[in-house]
Amino acid sequence: MALIKTIQGLTPKFGKNCYLSENATVIGEVEMGDDCSVWFNAVVRGDVNYIKIGNRVNIQDGSCLHTLYKKAAIEIGDDVTIGHNVTVHGAKIGNGALIGMGATLLDDCHIGDGAIIAAGALVLKNTEVGAGELWGGVPAKFIKKVDPDQAKELNVGIASHYLTYSKWFTDENPDTLINPRT
């Protein structure tokens, strides 16, 4: 069973059909929508500020979501993919965005709807990434606008694949499913 911890009287809240791997950690003021998944060794740490996660968000293996005390919270829209080993620290991420493996998002950056952050990118504090933009590099810079249909197919497609993967795990390990639909 995942580690779900209350801190300073704040307990994580989960929507329907959320999958949490056995060694995922979710702490404090975290609100997660429906059909989300938190994978192996991922940490969602809402101990010093809130984390609000939309529907159908997948937080992949080894990722860490944390906030800045009383300053920078995390807000994530619907159909978002947080790739393997991503660090999100006090950032806002729009609907249908894709954060590539090993990327880092720093305090108060804003990632627009349908945007793609390339694997290994470092998005600096207060950076504004527009809707449908591809950014990459260290530090991350604008690369190009992405075709909206391609972005939707890629970004939302990956998010929907993770619904399938989480069902594989919960079918055989029903104790990893939080708030099943009745």
C-alpha positions as a printed NumPy array, in Angstrom:
array([[  0.   ,   0.   ,   0.   ],
       [  1.214,   3.521,  -0.799],
       [  2.393,   5.79 ,   1.994],
       [ -0.362,   8.372,   2.562],
       [  0.508,  10.763,   5.368],
       [ -1.299,  13.509,   7.267],
       [  0.864,  16.492,   8.245],
       [ -0.265,  19.454,  10.354],
       [ -3.826,  18.122,  10.19 ],
       [ -3.841,  18.064,   6.367],
       [ -4.683,  14.725,   4.745],
       [ -4.515,  13.972,   1.003],
       [ -7.865,  13.759,  -0.823],
       [ -8.387,  11.506,  -3.818],
       [-10.959,  11.359,  -6.598],
       [-12.377,   8.135,  -7.991],
       [-10.22 ,   5.324,  -9.386],
       [ -6.776,   6.638,  -8.485],
       [ -3.926,   4.15 ,  -8.647],
       [ -1.048,   4.551,  -6.178],
       [  1.833,   2.1  ,  -6.505],
       [  2.911,   0.309,  -3.363],
       [  5.877,   2.622,  -2.754],
       [  4.405,   5.927,  -3.914],
       [  4.235,   8.657,  -1.247],
       [  1.507,  11.299,  -0.959],
       [  1.731,  13.745,   1.938],
       [ -0.328,  16.632,   3.318],
       [ -2.448,  19.131,   1.421],
       [ -2.853,  17.21 ,  -1.833],
       [ -6.099,  17.078,  -3.8  ],
       [ -6.161,  14.641,  -6.694],
       [ -8.919,  14.311,  -9.313],
       [-10.367,  11.137, -10.843],
       [ -8.415,   8.451, -12.717],
       [ -4.962,   9.653, -11.651],
       [ -1.918,   7.474, -11.108],
       [  1.193,   7.888,  -8.97 ],
       [  3.87 ,   5.37 ,  -9.93 ],
       [  6.787,   3.646,  -8.242],
       [  8.99 ,   5.8  ,  -6.002],
       [  7.101,   9.001,  -6.892],
       [  6.611,  11.574,  -4.128],
       [  3.793,  14.141,  -3.99 ],
       [  4.686,  16.291,  -0.987],
       [  2.12 ,  18.907,   0.026],
       [  3.613,  19.603,   3.443],
       [  4.435,  23.323,   3.122],
       [  1.866,  24.415,   0.51 ],
       [ -0.965,  22.829,  -1.466],
       [ -0.842,  20.582,  -4.517],
       [ -3.954,  20.41 ,  -6.703],
       [ -4.015,  17.761,  -9.433],
       [ -6.741,  17.483, -12.095],
       [ -8.273,  14.385, -13.682],
       [ -6.374,  11.689, -15.607],
       [ -2.935,  12.896, -14.512],
       [ -0.087,  10.392, -14.357],
       [  2.966,  11.016, -12.211],
       [  5.552,   8.528, -13.349],
       [  8.279,   6.596, -11.557],
       [ 10.767,   8.562,  -9.472],
       [  9.143,  11.976,  -9.888],
       [  9.01 ,  14.477,  -7.038],
       [  6.373,  17.19 ,  -6.628],
       [  7.021,  19.739,  -3.875],
       [  6.139,  23.348,  -3.109],
       [  7.658,  26.525,  -1.671],
       [  6.583,  27.42 ,   1.847],
       [  3.698,  29.923,   1.721],
       [  4.773,  31.105,  -1.757],
       [  4.564,  28.635,  -4.641],
       [  1.931,  25.898,  -4.803],
       [  1.488,  23.295,  -7.537],
       [ -1.579,  23.293,  -9.771],
       [ -1.883,  20.683, -12.516],
       [ -4.719,  20.578, -15.07 ],
       [ -6.404,  17.552, -16.643],
       [ -4.771,  14.937, -18.914],
       [ -1.212,  15.815, -17.912],
       [  1.771,  13.482, -18.061],
       [  4.625,  13.99 , -15.609],
       [  7.375,  11.755, -17.06 ],
       [  9.847,   9.57 , -15.196],
       [ 12.191,  11.346, -12.741],
       [ 10.651,  14.795, -13.156],
       [ 10.953,  17.457, -10.462],
       [  8.058,  19.911, -10.191],
       [  8.629,  22.595,  -7.569],
       [  5.858,  25.149,  -7.078],
       [  4.793,  25.27 , -10.752],
       [  1.495,  25.556, -12.628],
       [  0.826,  23.127, -15.495],
       [ -2.078,  23.523, -17.934],
       [ -4.412,  20.903, -19.4  ],
       [ -2.948,  18.328, -21.76 ],
       [  0.683,  19.26 , -21.107],
       [  3.543,  16.769, -21.29 ],
       [  6.567,  17.105, -19.015],
       [  9.362,  14.94 , -20.436],
       [ 11.532,  12.515, -18.504],
       [ 14.083,  14.104, -16.184],
       [ 12.782,  17.654, -16.657],
       [ 12.785,  20.177, -13.805],
       [ 10.171,  22.913, -13.331],
       [ 11.094,  25.591, -10.786],
       [  8.951,  27.896,  -8.627],
       [  6.25 ,  30.007, -10.24 ],
       [  6.829,  28.812, -13.797],
       [  3.653,  28.376, -15.84 ],
       [  3.31 ,  25.675, -18.477],
       [  0.46 ,  26.381, -20.925],
       [ -2.231,  24.016, -22.177],
       [ -0.892,  21.405, -24.573],
       [  2.726,  22.482, -24.068],
       [  5.607,  20.023, -24.205],
       [  8.687,  20.286, -22.006],
       [ 11.469,  18.184, -23.529],
       [ 13.245,  15.452, -21.587],
       [ 16.001,  16.838, -19.361],
       [ 14.886,  20.474, -19.702],
       [ 15.315,  22.967, -16.865],
       [ 12.466,  25.497, -16.768],
       [ 13.646,  28.391, -14.614],
       [ 11.683,  30.26 , -11.96 ],
       [  8.95 ,  32.606, -13.293],
       [  9.183,  31.26 , -16.871],
       [  5.997,  31.467, -18.961],
       [  5.626,  28.639, -21.479],
       [  2.76 ,  29.393, -23.868],
       [ -0.005,  27.017, -24.925],
       [  1.143,  24.506, -27.508],
       [  4.816,  25.413, -27.262],
       [  7.78 ,  23.041, -27.177],
       [ 10.614,  24.058, -24.831],
       [ 13.887,  22.28 , -24.185],
       [ 17.457,  22.703, -22.999],
       [ 19.272,  23.894, -19.89 ],
       [ 18.016,  26.455, -19.237],
       [ 14.882,  25.707, -21.277],
       [ 14.163,  27.931, -24.248],
       [ 11.34 ,  28.124, -26.787],
       [ 11.939,  25.706, -29.676],
       [  8.742,  25.877, -31.735],
       [  4.969,  25.876, -31.744],
       [  3.525,  22.38 , -31.883],
       [  0.652,  21.508, -34.205],
       [ -2.4  ,  21.464, -31.856],
       [ -3.733,  18.181, -33.28 ],
       [ -0.337,  16.482, -32.929],
       [  0.082,  17.805, -29.39 ],
       [ -3.367,  16.58 , -28.39 ],
       [ -2.747,  13.175, -29.958],
       [  0.634,  12.821, -28.237],
       [ -0.049,  14.431, -24.864],
       [ -3.595,  13.251, -24.195],
       [ -2.761,   9.913, -25.824],
       [  0.025,   9.236, -23.329],
       [ -2.244,  10.22 , -20.445],
       [ -4.918,   7.794, -21.691],
       [ -2.337,   4.99 , -22.022],
       [ -1.547,   5.415, -18.349],
       [ -5.226,   4.793, -17.538],
       [ -4.813,   1.423, -19.23 ],
       [ -1.55 ,   0.664, -17.422],
       [ -3.021,   1.532, -14.038],
       [ -5.966,  -0.797, -14.745],
       [ -3.509,  -3.641, -15.341],
       [ -2.095,  -3.076, -11.859],
       [ -5.381,  -2.523, -10.039],
       [ -7.055,  -5.558, -11.636],
       [ -4.428,  -7.804, -10.06 ],
       [ -3.723,  -5.652,  -6.985],
       [ -7.07 ,  -4.129,  -5.971],
       [ -5.624,  -2.686,  -2.741],
       [ -3.703,  -0.152,  -4.872],
       [ -6.96 ,   1.444,  -6.108],
       [ -8.211,   4.469,  -4.162],
       [-11.972,   5.232,  -4.141],
       [-13.173,   2.746,  -6.747],
       [-16.272,   3.698,  -8.722],
       [-19.318,   1.844,  -7.457]])
